[in-house]
Short mmCIF file of C-alpha atoms in Angstrom, two decimals:
data_model
loop_
_atom_site.label_atom_id
_atom_site.label_comp_id
_atom_site.label_asym_id
_atom_site.label_seq_id
_atom_site.Cartn_x
_atom_site.Cartn_y
_atom_site.Cartn_z
CA MET A 1 120.74 100.99 95.66
CA GLY A 2 122.28 98.31 93.45
CA SER A 3 122.63 95.90 96.36
CA PHE A 4 118.94 96.32 97.22
CA GLN A 5 117.92 95.54 93.65
CA HIS A 6 119.66 92.18 94.00
CA SER A 7 118.39 91.63 97.55
CA PRO A 8 115.62 89.10 98.21
CA TRP A 9 113.90 91.71 100.39
CA ARG A 10 112.77 93.60 97.31
CA ASN A 11 110.31 90.75 96.76
CA LEU A 12 108.44 91.85 99.87
CA CYS A 13 106.37 93.99 97.52
CA TYR A 14 104.60 90.74 96.64
CA THR A 15 103.12 90.73 100.16
CA LEU A 16 101.41 94.11 99.84
CA TRP A 17 98.12 92.40 99.01
CA PHE A 18 97.78 91.03 102.57
CA PRO A 19 96.39 94.24 104.17
CA VAL A 20 93.90 94.62 101.31
CA TYR A 21 92.73 91.03 101.77
CA PHE A 22 92.24 91.43 105.53
CA LEU A 23 90.41 94.73 105.07
CA LEU A 24 88.04 93.18 102.52
CA TYR A 25 87.58 90.19 104.84
CA LEU A 26 86.44 92.46 107.67
CA VAL A 27 84.11 94.37 105.34
CA ILE A 28 82.52 91.19 103.98
CA GLU A 29 82.10 89.79 107.50
CA ARG A 30 80.11 92.88 108.48
CA LEU A 31 78.21 93.38 105.25
CA ILE A 32 77.07 89.76 105.21
CA PRO A 33 76.59 88.75 108.87
CA SER A 34 74.30 85.83 108.03
CA ALA A 35 74.54 83.06 105.46
CA ALA A 36 72.22 82.89 102.48
CA TRP A 37 72.75 79.15 102.20
CA THR A 38 74.39 76.48 104.34
CA THR A 39 77.06 74.20 102.99
CA GLN A 40 76.73 71.13 105.18
CA LEU A 41 75.78 67.81 103.62
CA PRO A 42 74.51 64.55 105.20
CA LEU A 43 78.12 63.35 105.01
CA ASP A 44 79.15 65.93 107.61
CA GLY A 45 76.95 64.26 110.19
CA TYR A 46 79.18 61.18 110.09
CA ILE A 47 82.35 63.15 110.84
CA PRO A 48 82.94 63.15 114.62
CA PHE A 49 84.08 66.13 116.63
CA CYS A 50 87.69 65.69 117.78
CA GLU A 51 89.38 68.51 119.65
CA TRP A 52 92.89 67.14 119.02
CA PHE A 53 92.67 68.39 115.46
CA VAL A 54 92.79 71.98 116.72
CA ILE A 55 96.58 71.52 116.94
CA PRO A 56 97.19 71.12 113.19
CA TYR A 57 94.45 73.70 112.56
CA CYS A 58 96.44 76.33 114.48
CA LEU A 59 99.69 75.28 112.79
CA TRP A 60 98.28 76.72 109.54
CA TYR A 61 99.42 80.21 110.50
CA PRO A 62 103.10 79.44 111.24
CA LEU A 63 103.19 77.08 108.24
CA LEU A 64 102.33 79.82 105.77
CA VAL A 65 104.74 82.27 107.42
CA VAL A 66 107.69 79.87 107.70
CA VAL A 67 107.31 78.70 104.08
CA GLY A 68 107.11 82.31 102.94
CA ILE A 69 110.19 83.45 104.86
CA TYR A 70 112.28 80.49 103.69
CA LEU A 71 111.37 80.99 100.05
CA LEU A 72 111.93 84.74 100.30
CA LEU A 73 115.50 84.15 101.47
CA ARG A 74 116.44 81.05 99.46
CA ASP A 75 114.26 80.93 96.33
CA PRO A 76 112.80 84.31 95.26
CA GLY A 77 111.16 82.83 92.16
CA ALA A 78 109.30 80.24 94.20
CA PHE A 79 108.38 82.96 96.69
CA ARG A 80 106.82 85.11 93.97
CA ARG A 81 104.81 82.16 92.66
CA TYR A 82 103.73 81.32 96.22
CA MET A 83 102.51 84.87 96.81
CA CYS A 84 100.72 84.97 93.44
CA PHE A 85 98.95 81.70 94.24
CA LEU A 86 97.82 82.90 97.67
CA ALA A 87 96.73 86.30 96.38
CA TRP A 88 94.65 84.95 93.50
CA SER A 89 93.07 82.14 95.53
CA PHE A 90 92.35 84.29 98.59
CA PHE A 91 90.78 87.14 96.60
CA LEU A 92 88.73 84.70 94.51
CA SER A 93 87.49 83.19 97.78
CA GLU A 94 86.36 86.62 98.93
CA LEU A 95 84.61 87.19 95.61
CA ILE A 96 82.70 83.92 96.09
CA TRP A 97 81.76 84.90 99.64
CA PHE A 98 80.46 88.25 98.40
CA LEU A 99 78.46 86.82 95.50
CA PHE A 100 77.18 83.74 97.33
CA PRO A 101 76.96 84.40 101.10
CA ASN A 102 77.30 81.06 102.86
CA GLY A 103 77.88 79.38 106.17
CA GLN A 104 77.50 76.16 108.12
CA ASN A 105 75.67 75.07 111.27
CA LEU A 106 77.94 72.27 112.39
CA ARG A 107 79.48 73.82 115.48
CA PRO A 108 78.43 72.11 118.73
CA SER A 109 76.34 74.37 120.97
CA VAL A 110 78.01 72.77 123.98
CA MET A 111 81.48 71.25 123.94
CA PRO A 112 81.34 67.49 124.57
CA ARG A 113 84.37 67.78 126.86
CA ASN A 114 85.95 70.49 128.96
CA ASN A 115 89.70 70.73 128.46
CA LEU A 116 92.39 73.05 127.12
CA LEU A 117 91.83 72.03 123.51
CA THR A 118 88.07 72.58 123.57
CA SER A 119 88.67 75.94 125.25
CA LEU A 120 90.98 76.84 122.37
CA ILE A 121 88.30 75.81 119.88
CA SER A 122 85.74 77.97 121.69
CA LEU A 123 88.17 80.88 121.39
CA ILE A 124 88.49 80.23 117.65
CA TYR A 125 84.70 80.11 117.32
CA SER A 126 84.37 83.48 119.04
CA ALA A 127 87.04 85.08 116.85
CA ASP A 128 85.90 83.58 113.54
CA THR A 129 82.25 83.33 112.56
CA ASN A 130 80.69 80.31 110.87
CA THR A 131 79.93 82.35 107.72
CA ASN A 132 82.00 82.73 104.55
CA VAL A 133 83.28 79.18 104.72
CA PHE A 134 82.94 78.13 101.05
CA PRO A 135 85.65 77.72 99.89
CA SER A 136 87.87 77.07 102.90
CA VAL A 137 90.84 79.44 102.97
CA HIS A 138 92.52 77.07 105.43
CA VAL A 139 92.46 74.42 102.71
CA VAL A 140 93.58 76.85 100.00
CA GLY A 141 96.48 78.12 102.11
CA SER A 142 97.57 74.61 103.07
CA LEU A 143 97.65 73.47 99.46
CA GLY A 144 99.49 76.65 98.55
CA ALA A 145 102.23 75.87 101.08
CA MET A 146 102.44 72.28 99.83
CA LEU A 147 102.80 73.42 96.23
CA ALA A 148 105.37 76.04 97.19
CA VAL A 149 107.79 73.65 98.94
CA TRP A 150 107.68 71.20 96.05
CA ASP A 151 108.23 74.11 93.68
CA CYS A 152 111.48 75.02 95.49
CA TRP A 153 114.40 73.23 93.81
CA ARG A 154 116.56 73.23 96.96
CA LEU A 155 113.89 71.55 99.07
CA ARG A 156 112.69 69.19 96.35
CA GLU A 157 116.14 67.91 95.42
CA LYS A 158 118.12 68.17 98.66
CA TYR A 159 115.52 67.91 101.42
CA PRO A 160 112.54 65.94 100.08
CA GLY A 161 111.70 64.89 103.64
CA ILE A 162 110.72 68.49 104.38
CA CYS A 163 108.44 68.49 101.34
CA TRP A 164 106.76 65.28 102.44
CA ALA A 165 106.42 66.51 106.03
CA THR A 166 104.87 69.76 104.81
CA SER A 167 102.46 67.79 102.63
CA LEU A 168 101.46 65.60 105.58
CA LEU A 169 100.88 68.66 107.74
CA GLY A 170 98.86 70.25 104.94
CA VAL A 171 96.61 67.19 104.71
CA LEU A 172 96.14 67.18 108.50
CA ILE A 173 95.20 70.86 108.43
CA CYS A 174 92.60 70.22 105.74
CA LEU A 175 91.15 67.37 107.79
CA SER A 176 91.25 69.45 110.96
CA THR A 177 88.73 71.90 109.52
CA LEU A 178 86.24 69.04 109.40
CA PHE A 179 86.94 67.48 112.80
CA ILE A 180 86.73 70.73 114.77
CA LYS A 181 83.56 71.62 112.81
CA GLN A 182 85.02 74.79 111.39
CA HIS A 183 84.14 73.74 107.83
CA ALA A 184 81.87 71.32 106.01
CA ALA A 185 83.08 68.73 103.51
CA LEU A 186 81.80 70.89 100.64
CA ASP A 187 84.00 73.76 101.86
CA VAL A 188 87.06 71.51 101.72
CA ILE A 189 86.20 70.16 98.28
CA SER A 190 85.66 73.66 96.89
CA GLY A 191 88.97 74.77 98.40
CA ILE A 192 90.76 71.94 96.61
CA LEU A 193 89.07 72.74 93.29
CA LEU A 194 89.85 76.45 93.57
CA SER A 195 93.48 75.63 94.37
CA LEU A 196 93.77 73.46 91.27
CA ILE A 197 92.26 76.19 89.09
CA VAL A 198 94.72 78.79 90.37
CA ALA A 199 97.73 76.43 90.43
CA ILE A 200 97.58 75.71 86.69
CA PRO A 201 98.41 79.24 85.48
CA VAL A 202 100.75 79.99 88.40
CA TYR A 203 102.81 76.79 88.33
CA HIS A 204 102.49 75.61 84.73
CA SER A 205 106.11 76.63 84.01
CA SER A 206 107.52 75.25 87.26
CA PRO A 207 109.81 72.20 86.86
CA ALA A 208 107.93 70.50 89.68
CA PHE A 209 104.49 71.13 88.18
CA CYS A 210 104.67 70.95 84.43
CA PHE A 211 100.99 70.57 83.54
CA PHE A 212 101.77 71.00 79.87
CA PRO A 213 104.36 68.99 77.91
CA ARG A 214 107.58 70.78 77.13
CA PRO A 215 109.48 70.45 73.88
CA LYS A 216 112.52 68.23 74.22
CA LYS A 217 115.90 69.83 73.79
CA VAL A 218 117.64 68.86 70.55
#
């Protein structure tokens, strides 16, 4: 029992919110099948469709998992902050979806090209509706992973290249939501703002994200 108390696996309790989130997601998708307002702006019409961005879009899922597993094993404190950030931001997103049903009409009715990547995008379209897009959880999760790797002392001090690579991938994932027409620009902007709001209380004491000045040691 004592060895388990000092084991990083005990922090898996911080993942127990995932089933609740997915259950609420399914309920909201069925309770609100249509959008009350659309989020696209004139700016979205200038963003071209590019199927190559489906690659970073799909990398969102392994990114969140790999970051979580690494932090669980090597930096439990950073793992707990990572889980708290995702939980707060994901549940707040669902609250916004419930209070303000939304969607976008940017998806092409016919794919401009017929290849493996566009087929993958069509599969994503069929599995994920174009409602409940504001804010973008893809953006929130990407920023959460970026914050988490910089919050980890081992990665930040010893392997900064991994932090920069994760940040680059996170930016590409955010952009991918626009170029495969899964989200509008307003969805991305709201995802960034929500992430900043949640990051302040979660990471304000982190050495990597000290939003408030600390007293100097005498």
